Amino acid sequence: MKNYTVNRIEENILQINGLADNPLWQQAEVLTDFSSPWDNAEPEKIEFRALWDLKNIYFSYTVYDTNIHIDRKDDSVDSIGESDRIEIFFRTDETLNPYYCLEIDPTPRIMDFKASPAKKFDFDWNWPKNDIVIKSHIKEEYFVVEIAISIQSLMNFNLIKGRTIEAGLFRAKYKKQQNNLFEPTWISWVDPDTETPNFHVASSFGTLTLG
C-alpha cells in the first residue's frame, strides 16, 4: 500500500484559513503522486499536505486548475456531485464496513456521508460539525481546500489504528464536452486497478502514518 507520513506539529498553533499559506505547512511532506488511470491525459498538478497535533489532523489540497467547474443550481448532494471537488475517504478496515466520505468543492460545500460495500451511501449521516472545519479559496490558477478534523472524532469512528489511518485521496475534474455537457475525469492517489472509475473499493486506499 502507498503510505504518506503525516508530520507532527506543536498543538493549537495551526489555524487554517483556506489559503494554505501558514508557514507550518512547509513542515509537511508534499504529495503530488496523483493519476487518472482511466484517462490518457495527464491530470493537472495536485499538491496534498497533511499535519497533525494531539487535537487535530490537518489536510491541505492545492489543485492547479484555470477552468474550475462548479454547479451552482443549489446546495444539494446532486449539485456538489456535478462539481469539481477533492475527496478524502476513511475506512475502518479493508472490509469497507463502514467507511466515511468527505467530498468538498472549491466554495467549499461539503458532501459527507457514511458508506458500506456495494456503494450503499447514507447521506443523512454527517461528520459531527464540532469536529470538522473546512476553508477554501479560489485563485486564478488554482484552488485550495483546507480541512481540520479532530483526532477524537477519528478515534470515535475507529479510524486510527496505532498511528495509522487508512485513507483514499481523490479528485473529480469536470470537463465540458463537444455536446456542452460536463463529464468527470477521476483522479486518485492510489490506482485501484478497476476497469472503470471506482473509488469505492478497498484497492483505492493507502495509509497515512502519524509521524
mmCIF file with all atom_site columns, C-alpha atoms in Angstrom:
data_model
loop_
_atom_site.group_PDB
_atom_site.id
_atom_site.type_symbol
_atom_site.label_atom_id
_atom_site.label_alt_id
_atom_site.label_comp_id
_atom_site.label_asym_id
_atom_site.label_entity_id
_atom_site.label_seq_id
_atom_site.pdbx_PDB_ins_code
_atom_site.Cartn_x
_atom_site.Cartn_y
_atom_site.Cartn_z
_atom_site.occupancy
_atom_site.B_iso_or_equiv
_atom_site.pdbx_formal_charge
_atom_site.auth_seq_id
_atom_site.auth_comp_id
_atom_site.auth_asym_id
_atom_site.auth_atom_id
_atom_site.pdbx_PDB_model_num
ATOM 1   C CA . MET A 1 1   ? 0.000   0.000  0.000   1.00 0.00 ? 1   MET A CA 1
ATOM 2   C CA . LYS A 1 2   ? 1.112   3.543  -0.638  1.00 0.00 ? 2   LYS A CA 1
ATOM 3   C CA . ASN A 1 3   ? 1.941   5.450  2.524   1.00 0.00 ? 3   ASN A CA 1
ATOM 4   C CA . TYR A 1 4   ? 2.129   9.142  3.383   1.00 0.00 ? 4   TYR A CA 1
ATOM 5   C CA . THR A 1 5   ? 3.801   10.286 6.599   1.00 0.00 ? 5   THR A CA 1
ATOM 6   C CA . VAL A 1 6   ? 1.883   12.993 8.480   1.00 0.00 ? 6   VAL A CA 1
ATOM 7   C CA . ASN A 1 7   ? 4.398   15.154 10.336  1.00 0.00 ? 7   ASN A CA 1
ATOM 8   C CA . ARG A 1 8   ? 3.574   16.314 13.834  1.00 0.00 ? 8   ARG A CA 1
ATOM 9   C CA . ILE A 1 9   ? 3.468   19.958 14.887  1.00 0.00 ? 9   ILE A CA 1
ATOM 10  C CA . GLU A 1 10  ? 3.019   21.740 18.185  1.00 0.00 ? 10  GLU A CA 1
ATOM 11  C CA . GLU A 1 11  ? -0.528  21.716 19.484  1.00 0.00 ? 11  GLU A CA 1
ATOM 12  C CA . ASN A 1 12  ? -3.022  24.502 18.732  1.00 0.00 ? 12  ASN A CA 1
ATOM 13  C CA . ILE A 1 13  ? -0.771  26.706 16.585  1.00 0.00 ? 13  ILE A CA 1
ATOM 14  C CA . LEU A 1 14  ? -2.072  25.926 13.076  1.00 0.00 ? 14  LEU A CA 1
ATOM 15  C CA . GLN A 1 15  ? -5.165  27.936 12.215  1.00 0.00 ? 15  GLN A CA 1
ATOM 16  C CA . ILE A 1 16  ? -6.495  27.099 8.767   1.00 0.00 ? 16  ILE A CA 1
ATOM 17  C CA . ASN A 1 17  ? -7.708  29.965 6.568   1.00 0.00 ? 17  ASN A CA 1
ATOM 18  C CA . GLY A 1 18  ? -8.317  28.366 3.184   1.00 0.00 ? 18  GLY A CA 1
ATOM 19  C CA . LEU A 1 19  ? -5.113  29.761 1.689   1.00 0.00 ? 19  LEU A CA 1
ATOM 20  C CA . ALA A 1 20  ? -2.624  27.105 2.839   1.00 0.00 ? 20  ALA A CA 1
ATOM 21  C CA . ASP A 1 21  ? -0.152  29.935 3.403   1.00 0.00 ? 21  ASP A CA 1
ATOM 22  C CA . ASN A 1 22  ? 0.671   29.249 7.044   1.00 0.00 ? 22  ASN A CA 1
ATOM 23  C CA . PRO A 1 23  ? 4.450   28.694 7.332   1.00 0.00 ? 23  PRO A CA 1
ATOM 24  C CA . LEU A 1 24  ? 3.739   25.498 9.279   1.00 0.00 ? 24  LEU A CA 1
ATOM 25  C CA . TRP A 1 25  ? 2.671   23.839 6.021   1.00 0.00 ? 25  TRP A CA 1
ATOM 26  C CA . GLN A 1 26  ? 6.325   23.945 4.987   1.00 0.00 ? 26  GLN A CA 1
ATOM 27  C CA . GLN A 1 27  ? 6.881   21.202 7.579   1.00 0.00 ? 27  GLN A CA 1
ATOM 28  C CA . ALA A 1 28  ? 4.538   18.849 5.685   1.00 0.00 ? 28  ALA A CA 1
ATOM 29  C CA . GLU A 1 29  ? 5.534   16.309 3.071   1.00 0.00 ? 29  GLU A CA 1
ATOM 30  C CA . VAL A 1 30  ? 4.211   17.334 -0.348  1.00 0.00 ? 30  VAL A CA 1
ATOM 31  C CA . LEU A 1 31  ? 2.348   14.566 -2.136  1.00 0.00 ? 31  LEU A CA 1
ATOM 32  C CA . THR A 1 32  ? 1.859   15.051 -5.887  1.00 0.00 ? 32  THR A CA 1
ATOM 33  C CA . ASP A 1 33  ? 1.552   11.401 -6.871  1.00 0.00 ? 33  ASP A CA 1
ATOM 34  C CA . PHE A 1 34  ? -1.917  11.551 -8.437  1.00 0.00 ? 34  PHE A CA 1
ATOM 35  C CA . SER A 1 35  ? -3.030  9.964  -11.683 1.00 0.00 ? 35  SER A CA 1
ATOM 36  C CA . SER A 1 36  ? -6.125  9.224  -13.713 1.00 0.00 ? 36  SER A CA 1
ATOM 37  C CA . PRO A 1 37  ? -5.877  5.500  -14.507 1.00 0.00 ? 37  PRO A CA 1
ATOM 38  C CA . TRP A 1 38  ? -8.895  5.624  -16.846 1.00 0.00 ? 38  TRP A CA 1
ATOM 39  C CA . ASP A 1 39  ? -7.856  8.703  -18.845 1.00 0.00 ? 39  ASP A CA 1
ATOM 40  C CA . ASN A 1 40  ? -4.888  9.122  -21.151 1.00 0.00 ? 40  ASN A CA 1
ATOM 41  C CA . ALA A 1 41  ? -4.417  12.811 -20.365 1.00 0.00 ? 41  ALA A CA 1
ATOM 42  C CA . GLU A 1 42  ? -2.042  13.735 -17.575 1.00 0.00 ? 42  GLU A CA 1
ATOM 43  C CA . PRO A 1 43  ? -4.058  15.432 -14.811 1.00 0.00 ? 43  PRO A CA 1
ATOM 44  C CA . GLU A 1 44  ? -3.145  18.925 -13.728 1.00 0.00 ? 44  GLU A CA 1
ATOM 45  C CA . LYS A 1 45  ? -0.903  19.163 -10.686 1.00 0.00 ? 45  LYS A CA 1
ATOM 46  C CA . ILE A 1 46  ? -2.339  18.469 -7.252  1.00 0.00 ? 46  ILE A CA 1
ATOM 47  C CA . GLU A 1 47  ? -0.414  19.114 -4.044  1.00 0.00 ? 47  GLU A CA 1
ATOM 48  C CA . PHE A 1 48  ? -1.634  17.324 -0.929  1.00 0.00 ? 48  PHE A CA 1
ATOM 49  C CA . ARG A 1 49  ? -0.251  18.031 2.531   1.00 0.00 ? 49  ARG A CA 1
ATOM 50  C CA . ALA A 1 50  ? -1.154  16.823 5.999   1.00 0.00 ? 50  ALA A CA 1
ATOM 51  C CA . LEU A 1 51  ? -0.026  17.675 9.532   1.00 0.00 ? 51  LEU A CA 1
ATOM 52  C CA . TRP A 1 52  ? -1.227  16.671 12.966  1.00 0.00 ? 52  TRP A CA 1
ATOM 53  C CA . ASP A 1 53  ? -1.082  17.607 16.606  1.00 0.00 ? 53  ASP A CA 1
ATOM 54  C CA . LEU A 1 54  ? -2.680  15.945 19.623  1.00 0.00 ? 54  LEU A CA 1
ATOM 55  C CA . LYS A 1 55  ? -6.011  17.674 18.925  1.00 0.00 ? 55  LYS A CA 1
ATOM 56  C CA . ASN A 1 56  ? -6.436  17.652 15.148  1.00 0.00 ? 56  ASN A CA 1
ATOM 57  C CA . ILE A 1 57  ? -5.255  16.345 11.838  1.00 0.00 ? 57  ILE A CA 1
ATOM 58  C CA . TYR A 1 58  ? -4.982  18.969 9.103   1.00 0.00 ? 58  TYR A CA 1
ATOM 59  C CA . PHE A 1 59  ? -5.274  18.459 5.356   1.00 0.00 ? 59  PHE A CA 1
ATOM 60  C CA . SER A 1 60  ? -4.494  20.805 2.502   1.00 0.00 ? 60  SER A CA 1
ATOM 61  C CA . TYR A 1 61  ? -5.236  20.342 -1.181  1.00 0.00 ? 61  TYR A CA 1
ATOM 62  C CA . THR A 1 62  ? -3.843  22.800 -3.720  1.00 0.00 ? 62  THR A CA 1
ATOM 63  C CA . VAL A 1 63  ? -5.377  21.959 -7.082  1.00 0.00 ? 63  VAL A CA 1
ATOM 64  C CA . TYR A 1 64  ? -3.987  23.673 -10.164 1.00 0.00 ? 64  TYR A CA 1
ATOM 65  C CA . ASP A 1 65  ? -6.911  24.465 -12.436 1.00 0.00 ? 65  ASP A CA 1
ATOM 66  C CA . THR A 1 66  ? -7.663  27.564 -14.521 1.00 0.00 ? 66  THR A CA 1
ATOM 67  C CA . ASN A 1 67  ? -11.120 26.361 -15.562 1.00 0.00 ? 67  ASN A CA 1
ATOM 68  C CA . ILE A 1 68  ? -12.970 25.337 -12.414 1.00 0.00 ? 68  ILE A CA 1
ATOM 69  C CA . HIS A 1 69  ? -16.465 23.943 -12.881 1.00 0.00 ? 69  HIS A CA 1
ATOM 70  C CA . ILE A 1 70  ? -18.991 24.472 -10.090 1.00 0.00 ? 70  ILE A CA 1
ATOM 71  C CA . ASP A 1 71  ? -22.652 23.518 -10.452 1.00 0.00 ? 71  ASP A CA 1
ATOM 72  C CA . ARG A 1 72  ? -24.449 26.302 -8.575  1.00 0.00 ? 72  ARG A CA 1
ATOM 73  C CA . LYS A 1 73  ? -28.094 25.349 -9.026  1.00 0.00 ? 73  LYS A CA 1
ATOM 74  C CA . ASP A 1 74  ? -28.459 24.655 -5.290  1.00 0.00 ? 74  ASP A CA 1
ATOM 75  C CA . ASP A 1 75  ? -26.550 23.134 -2.366  1.00 0.00 ? 75  ASP A CA 1
ATOM 76  C CA . SER A 1 76  ? -27.796 19.605 -2.836  1.00 0.00 ? 76  SER A CA 1
ATOM 77  C CA . VAL A 1 77  ? -25.759 16.419 -2.962  1.00 0.00 ? 77  VAL A CA 1
ATOM 78  C CA . ASP A 1 78  ? -26.504 16.270 -6.692  1.00 0.00 ? 78  ASP A CA 1
ATOM 79  C CA . SER A 1 79  ? -25.140 19.774 -7.274  1.00 0.00 ? 79  SER A CA 1
ATOM 80  C CA . ILE A 1 80  ? -21.926 19.123 -5.345  1.00 0.00 ? 80  ILE A CA 1
ATOM 81  C CA . GLY A 1 81  ? -21.666 15.800 -7.160  1.00 0.00 ? 81  GLY A CA 1
ATOM 82  C CA . GLU A 1 82  ? -21.640 17.630 -10.514 1.00 0.00 ? 82  GLU A CA 1
ATOM 83  C CA . SER A 1 83  ? -18.830 19.993 -9.466  1.00 0.00 ? 83  SER A CA 1
ATOM 84  C CA . ASP A 1 84  ? -15.051 19.919 -9.379  1.00 0.00 ? 84  ASP A CA 1
ATOM 85  C CA . ARG A 1 85  ? -14.046 18.704 -5.946  1.00 0.00 ? 85  ARG A CA 1
ATOM 86  C CA . ILE A 1 86  ? -11.493 16.983 -3.761  1.00 0.00 ? 86  ILE A CA 1
ATOM 87  C CA . GLU A 1 87  ? -12.311 13.859 -1.792  1.00 0.00 ? 87  GLU A CA 1
ATOM 88  C CA . ILE A 1 88  ? -10.978 12.059 1.266   1.00 0.00 ? 88  ILE A CA 1
ATOM 89  C CA . PHE A 1 89  ? -12.337 8.666  2.299   1.00 0.00 ? 89  PHE A CA 1
ATOM 90  C CA . PHE A 1 90  ? -11.542 6.976  5.619   1.00 0.00 ? 90  PHE A CA 1
ATOM 91  C CA . ARG A 1 91  ? -12.144 3.311  6.351   1.00 0.00 ? 91  ARG A CA 1
ATOM 92  C CA . THR A 1 92  ? -12.125 1.205  9.483   1.00 0.00 ? 92  THR A CA 1
ATOM 93  C CA . ASP A 1 93  ? -10.533 -1.704 7.597   1.00 0.00 ? 93  ASP A CA 1
ATOM 94  C CA . GLU A 1 94  ? -10.421 -3.339 4.172   1.00 0.00 ? 94  GLU A CA 1
ATOM 95  C CA . THR A 1 95  ? -13.982 -4.673 4.507   1.00 0.00 ? 95  THR A CA 1
ATOM 96  C CA . LEU A 1 96  ? -15.215 -1.078 3.999   1.00 0.00 ? 96  LEU A CA 1
ATOM 97  C CA . ASN A 1 97  ? -17.895 -1.727 6.552   1.00 0.00 ? 97  ASN A CA 1
ATOM 98  C CA . PRO A 1 98  ? -18.194 1.130  7.190   1.00 0.00 ? 98  PRO A CA 1
ATOM 99  C CA . TYR A 1 99  ? -16.184 3.872  5.528   1.00 0.00 ? 99  TYR A CA 1
ATOM 100 C CA . TYR A 1 100 ? -16.642 7.628  5.633   1.00 0.00 ? 100 TYR A CA 1
ATOM 101 C CA . CYS A 1 101 ? -16.529 10.042 2.707   1.00 0.00 ? 101 CYS A CA 1
ATOM 102 C CA . LEU A 1 102 ? -15.790 13.746 2.544   1.00 0.00 ? 102 LEU A CA 1
ATOM 103 C CA . GLU A 1 103 ? -16.268 15.360 -0.876  1.00 0.00 ? 103 GLU A CA 1
ATOM 104 C CA . ILE A 1 104 ? -15.629 19.111 -0.947  1.00 0.00 ? 104 ILE A CA 1
ATOM 105 C CA . ASP A 1 105 ? -15.914 21.606 -3.774  1.00 0.00 ? 105 ASP A CA 1
ATOM 106 C CA . PRO A 1 106 ? -13.899 24.860 -4.044  1.00 0.00 ? 106 PRO A CA 1
ATOM 107 C CA . THR A 1 107 ? -16.602 27.074 -2.495  1.00 0.00 ? 107 THR A CA 1
ATOM 108 C CA . PRO A 1 108 ? -16.449 24.998 -0.061  1.00 0.00 ? 108 PRO A CA 1
ATOM 109 C CA . ARG A 1 109 ? -19.600 22.911 0.018   1.00 0.00 ? 109 ARG A CA 1
ATOM 110 C CA . ILE A 1 110 ? -19.284 19.513 1.637   1.00 0.00 ? 110 ILE A CA 1
ATOM 111 C CA . MET A 1 111 ? -20.937 16.233 0.750   1.00 0.00 ? 111 MET A CA 1
ATOM 112 C CA . ASP A 1 112 ? -20.209 13.997 3.725   1.00 0.00 ? 112 ASP A CA 1
ATOM 113 C CA . PHE A 1 113 ? -21.707 10.571 4.101   1.00 0.00 ? 113 PHE A CA 1
ATOM 114 C CA . LYS A 1 114 ? -21.258 7.170  5.655   1.00 0.00 ? 114 LYS A CA 1
ATOM 115 C CA . ALA A 1 115 ? -20.940 4.232  3.290   1.00 0.00 ? 115 ALA A CA 1
ATOM 116 C CA . SER A 1 116 ? -20.852 0.458  3.235   1.00 0.00 ? 116 SER A CA 1
ATOM 117 C CA . PRO A 1 117 ? -19.938 -2.060 0.500   1.00 0.00 ? 117 PRO A CA 1
ATOM 118 C CA . ALA A 1 118 ? -21.659 -2.047 -2.889  1.00 0.00 ? 118 ALA A CA 1
ATOM 119 C CA . LYS A 1 119 ? -21.948 1.752  -2.813  1.00 0.00 ? 119 LYS A CA 1
ATOM 120 C CA . LYS A 1 120 ? -24.575 1.916  -0.098  1.00 0.00 ? 120 LYS A CA 1
ATOM 121 C CA . PHE A 1 121 ? -24.489 5.577  0.918   1.00 0.00 ? 121 PHE A CA 1
ATOM 122 C CA . ASP A 1 122 ? -26.134 7.181  3.948   1.00 0.00 ? 122 ASP A CA 1
ATOM 123 C CA . PHE A 1 123 ? -26.474 10.858 3.068   1.00 0.00 ? 123 PHE A CA 1
ATOM 124 C CA . ASP A 1 124 ? -28.387 11.520 6.289   1.00 0.00 ? 124 ASP A CA 1
ATOM 125 C CA . TRP A 1 125 ? -25.119 10.982 8.149   1.00 0.00 ? 125 TRP A CA 1
ATOM 126 C CA . ASN A 1 126 ? -22.775 13.921 8.668   1.00 0.00 ? 126 ASN A CA 1
ATOM 127 C CA . TRP A 1 127 ? -19.364 14.312 10.207  1.00 0.00 ? 127 TRP A CA 1
ATOM 128 C CA . PRO A 1 128 ? -20.011 15.962 13.606  1.00 0.00 ? 128 PRO A CA 1
ATOM 129 C CA . LYS A 1 129 ? -19.921 19.708 12.960  1.00 0.00 ? 129 LYS A CA 1
ATOM 130 C CA . ASN A 1 130 ? -17.890 20.441 16.083  1.00 0.00 ? 130 ASN A CA 1
ATOM 131 C CA . ASP A 1 131 ? -15.192 18.043 14.876  1.00 0.00 ? 131 ASP A CA 1
ATOM 132 C CA . ILE A 1 132 ? -14.508 19.425 11.397  1.00 0.00 ? 132 ILE A CA 1
ATOM 133 C CA . VAL A 1 133 ? -13.552 22.821 9.965   1.00 0.00 ? 133 VAL A CA 1
ATOM 134 C CA . ILE A 1 134 ? -13.267 23.477 6.226   1.00 0.00 ? 134 ILE A CA 1
ATOM 135 C CA . LYS A 1 135 ? -11.929 26.587 4.493   1.00 0.00 ? 135 LYS A CA 1
ATOM 136 C CA . SER A 1 136 ? -11.240 27.231 0.830   1.00 0.00 ? 136 SER A CA 1
ATOM 137 C CA . HIS A 1 137 ? -10.078 29.872 -1.610  1.00 0.00 ? 137 HIS A CA 1
ATOM 138 C CA . ILE A 1 138 ? -10.171 30.171 -5.394  1.00 0.00 ? 138 ILE A CA 1
ATOM 139 C CA . LYS A 1 139 ? -7.222  31.814 -7.133  1.00 0.00 ? 139 LYS A CA 1
ATOM 140 C CA . GLU A 1 140 ? -6.690  32.476 -10.838 1.00 0.00 ? 140 GLU A CA 1
ATOM 141 C CA . GLU A 1 141 ? -4.552  29.397 -11.427 1.00 0.00 ? 141 GLU A CA 1
ATOM 142 C CA . TYR A 1 142 ? -5.579  27.061 -8.598  1.00 0.00 ? 142 TYR A CA 1
ATOM 143 C CA . PHE A 1 143 ? -7.919  26.486 -5.690  1.00 0.00 ? 143 PHE A CA 1
ATOM 144 C CA . VAL A 1 144 ? -7.155  25.488 -2.122  1.00 0.00 ? 144 VAL A CA 1
ATOM 145 C CA . VAL A 1 145 ? -9.172  23.395 0.320   1.00 0.00 ? 145 VAL A CA 1
ATOM 146 C CA . GLU A 1 146 ? -8.027  23.112 3.935   1.00 0.00 ? 146 GLU A CA 1
ATOM 147 C CA . ILE A 1 147 ? -9.589  20.747 6.452   1.00 0.00 ? 147 ILE A CA 1
ATOM 148 C CA . ALA A 1 148 ? -9.117  20.297 10.182  1.00 0.00 ? 148 ALA A CA 1
ATOM 149 C CA . ILE A 1 149 ? -10.583 17.150 11.764  1.00 0.00 ? 149 ILE A CA 1
ATOM 150 C CA . SER A 1 150 ? -10.449 16.331 15.445  1.00 0.00 ? 150 SER A CA 1
ATOM 151 C CA . ILE A 1 151 ? -8.363  13.338 16.426  1.00 0.00 ? 151 ILE A CA 1
ATOM 152 C CA . GLN A 1 152 ? -11.110 12.403 18.870  1.00 0.00 ? 152 GLN A CA 1
ATOM 153 C CA . SER A 1 153 ? -13.686 12.013 16.081  1.00 0.00 ? 153 SER A CA 1
ATOM 154 C CA . LEU A 1 154 ? -11.327 9.762  14.134  1.00 0.00 ? 154 LEU A CA 1
ATOM 155 C CA . MET A 1 155 ? -10.917 7.666  17.255  1.00 0.00 ? 155 MET A CA 1
ATOM 156 C CA . ASN A 1 156 ? -14.672 7.618  17.846  1.00 0.00 ? 156 ASN A CA 1
ATOM 157 C CA . PHE A 1 157 ? -15.176 6.148  14.373  1.00 0.00 ? 157 PHE A CA 1
ATOM 158 C CA . ASN A 1 158 ? -12.347 3.635  14.896  1.00 0.00 ? 158 ASN A CA 1
ATOM 159 C CA . LEU A 1 159 ? -10.285 5.201  12.100  1.00 0.00 ? 159 LEU A CA 1
ATOM 160 C CA . ILE A 1 160 ? -6.920  5.341  13.870  1.00 0.00 ? 160 ILE A CA 1
ATOM 161 C CA . LYS A 1 161 ? -5.129  2.042  14.489  1.00 0.00 ? 161 LYS A CA 1
ATOM 162 C CA . GLY A 1 162 ? -1.960  2.733  16.436  1.00 0.00 ? 162 GLY A CA 1
ATOM 163 C CA . ARG A 1 163 ? -0.579  5.585  14.330  1.00 0.00 ? 163 ARG A CA 1
ATOM 164 C CA . THR A 1 164 ? -2.143  4.509  11.035  1.00 0.00 ? 164 THR A CA 1
ATOM 165 C CA . ILE A 1 165 ? -5.156  5.891  9.221   1.00 0.00 ? 165 ILE A CA 1
ATOM 166 C CA . GLU A 1 166 ? -6.402  4.103  6.101   1.00 0.00 ? 166 GLU A CA 1
ATOM 167 C CA . ALA A 1 167 ? -7.487  6.733  3.595   1.00 0.00 ? 167 ALA A CA 1
ATOM 168 C CA . GLY A 1 168 ? -8.231  7.369  -0.059  1.00 0.00 ? 168 GLY A CA 1
ATOM 169 C CA . LEU A 1 169 ? -7.287  10.690 -1.653  1.00 0.00 ? 169 LEU A CA 1
ATOM 170 C CA . PHE A 1 170 ? -9.152  11.674 -4.783  1.00 0.00 ? 170 PHE A CA 1
ATOM 171 C CA . ARG A 1 171 ? -10.200 14.469 -7.121  1.00 0.00 ? 171 ARG A CA 1
ATOM 172 C CA . ALA A 1 172 ? -13.043 14.888 -9.588  1.00 0.00 ? 172 ALA A CA 1
ATOM 173 C CA . LYS A 1 173 ? -12.460 17.231 -12.542 1.00 0.00 ? 173 LYS A CA 1
ATOM 174 C CA . TYR A 1 174 ? -15.426 18.127 -14.758 1.00 0.00 ? 174 TYR A CA 1
ATOM 175 C CA . LYS A 1 175 ? -14.664 18.996 -18.371 1.00 0.00 ? 175 LYS A CA 1
ATOM 176 C CA . LYS A 1 176 ? -17.014 20.414 -20.979 1.00 0.00 ? 176 LYS A CA 1
ATOM 177 C CA . GLN A 1 177 ? -17.585 18.082 -23.898 1.00 0.00 ? 177 GLN A CA 1
ATOM 178 C CA . GLN A 1 178 ? -18.495 18.828 -27.514 1.00 0.00 ? 178 GLN A CA 1
ATOM 179 C CA . ASN A 1 179 ? -22.163 18.288 -26.642 1.00 0.00 ? 179 ASN A CA 1
ATOM 180 C CA . ASN A 1 180 ? -21.807 21.045 -23.993 1.00 0.00 ? 180 ASN A CA 1
ATOM 181 C CA . LEU A 1 181 ? -22.318 18.559 -21.177 1.00 0.00 ? 181 LEU A CA 1
ATOM 182 C CA . PHE A 1 182 ? -19.747 18.226 -18.415 1.00 0.00 ? 182 PHE A CA 1
ATOM 183 C CA . GLU A 1 183 ? -18.171 14.837 -17.814 1.00 0.00 ? 183 GLU A CA 1
ATOM 184 C CA . PRO A 1 184 ? -15.842 13.906 -14.942 1.00 0.00 ? 184 PRO A CA 1
ATOM 185 C CA . THR A 1 185 ? -12.233 12.834 -15.043 1.00 0.00 ? 185 THR A CA 1
ATOM 186 C CA . TRP A 1 186 ? -11.496 10.760 -11.942 1.00 0.00 ? 186 TRP A CA 1
ATOM 187 C CA . ILE A 1 187 ? -8.098  11.233 -10.289 1.00 0.00 ? 187 ILE A CA 1
ATOM 188 C CA . SER A 1 188 ? -6.646  9.140  -7.471  1.00 0.00 ? 188 SER A CA 1
ATOM 189 C CA . TRP A 1 189 ? -3.547  8.824  -5.307  1.00 0.00 ? 189 TRP A CA 1
ATOM 190 C CA . VAL A 1 190 ? -3.782  5.023  -5.430  1.00 0.00 ? 190 VAL A CA 1
ATOM 191 C CA . ASP A 1 191 ? -4.635  3.239  -8.665  1.00 0.00 ? 191 ASP A CA 1
ATOM 192 C CA . PRO A 1 192 ? -7.468  0.888  -7.653  1.00 0.00 ? 192 PRO A CA 1
ATOM 193 C CA . ASP A 1 193 ? -6.884  -1.231 -10.771 1.00 0.00 ? 193 ASP A CA 1
ATOM 194 C CA . THR A 1 194 ? -10.532 -1.283 -11.773 1.00 0.00 ? 194 THR A CA 1
ATOM 195 C CA . GLU A 1 195 ? -11.773 -1.471 -15.349 1.00 0.00 ? 195 GLU A CA 1
ATOM 196 C CA . THR A 1 196 ? -13.973 1.602  -14.925 1.00 0.00 ? 196 THR A CA 1
ATOM 197 C CA . PRO A 1 197 ? -13.589 4.515  -12.481 1.00 0.00 ? 197 PRO A CA 1
ATOM 198 C CA . ASN A 1 198 ? -14.410 3.409  -8.953  1.00 0.00 ? 198 ASN A CA 1
ATOM 199 C CA . PHE A 1 199 ? -13.063 4.845  -5.697  1.00 0.00 ? 199 PHE A CA 1
ATOM 200 C CA . HIS A 1 200 ? -15.480 2.808  -3.574  1.00 0.00 ? 200 HIS A CA 1
ATOM 201 C CA . VAL A 1 201 ? -13.313 -0.299 -3.441  1.00 0.00 ? 201 VAL A CA 1
ATOM 202 C CA . ALA A 1 202 ? -10.694 -1.477 -0.964  1.00 0.00 ? 202 ALA A CA 1
ATOM 203 C CA . SER A 1 203 ? -7.892  -1.200 -3.533  1.00 0.00 ? 203 SER A CA 1
ATOM 204 C CA . SER A 1 204 ? -8.276  2.605  -3.772  1.00 0.00 ? 204 SER A CA 1
ATOM 205 C CA . PHE A 1 205 ? -6.930  3.221  -0.248  1.00 0.00 ? 205 PHE A CA 1
ATOM 206 C CA . GLY A 1 206 ? -3.469  3.906  1.094   1.00 0.00 ? 206 GLY A CA 1
ATOM 207 C CA . THR A 1 207 ? -2.228  4.673  4.588   1.00 0.00 ? 207 THR A CA 1
ATOM 208 C CA . LEU A 1 208 ? -1.466  7.870  6.450   1.00 0.00 ? 208 LEU A CA 1
ATOM 209 C CA . THR A 1 209 ? 1.071   7.351  9.220   1.00 0.00 ? 209 THR A CA 1
ATOM 210 C CA . LEU A 1 210 ? 1.195   9.819  12.096  1.00 0.00 ? 210 LEU A CA 1
ATOM 211 C CA . GLY A 1 211 ? 4.870   10.640 12.436  1.00 0.00 ? 211 GLY A CA 1
#
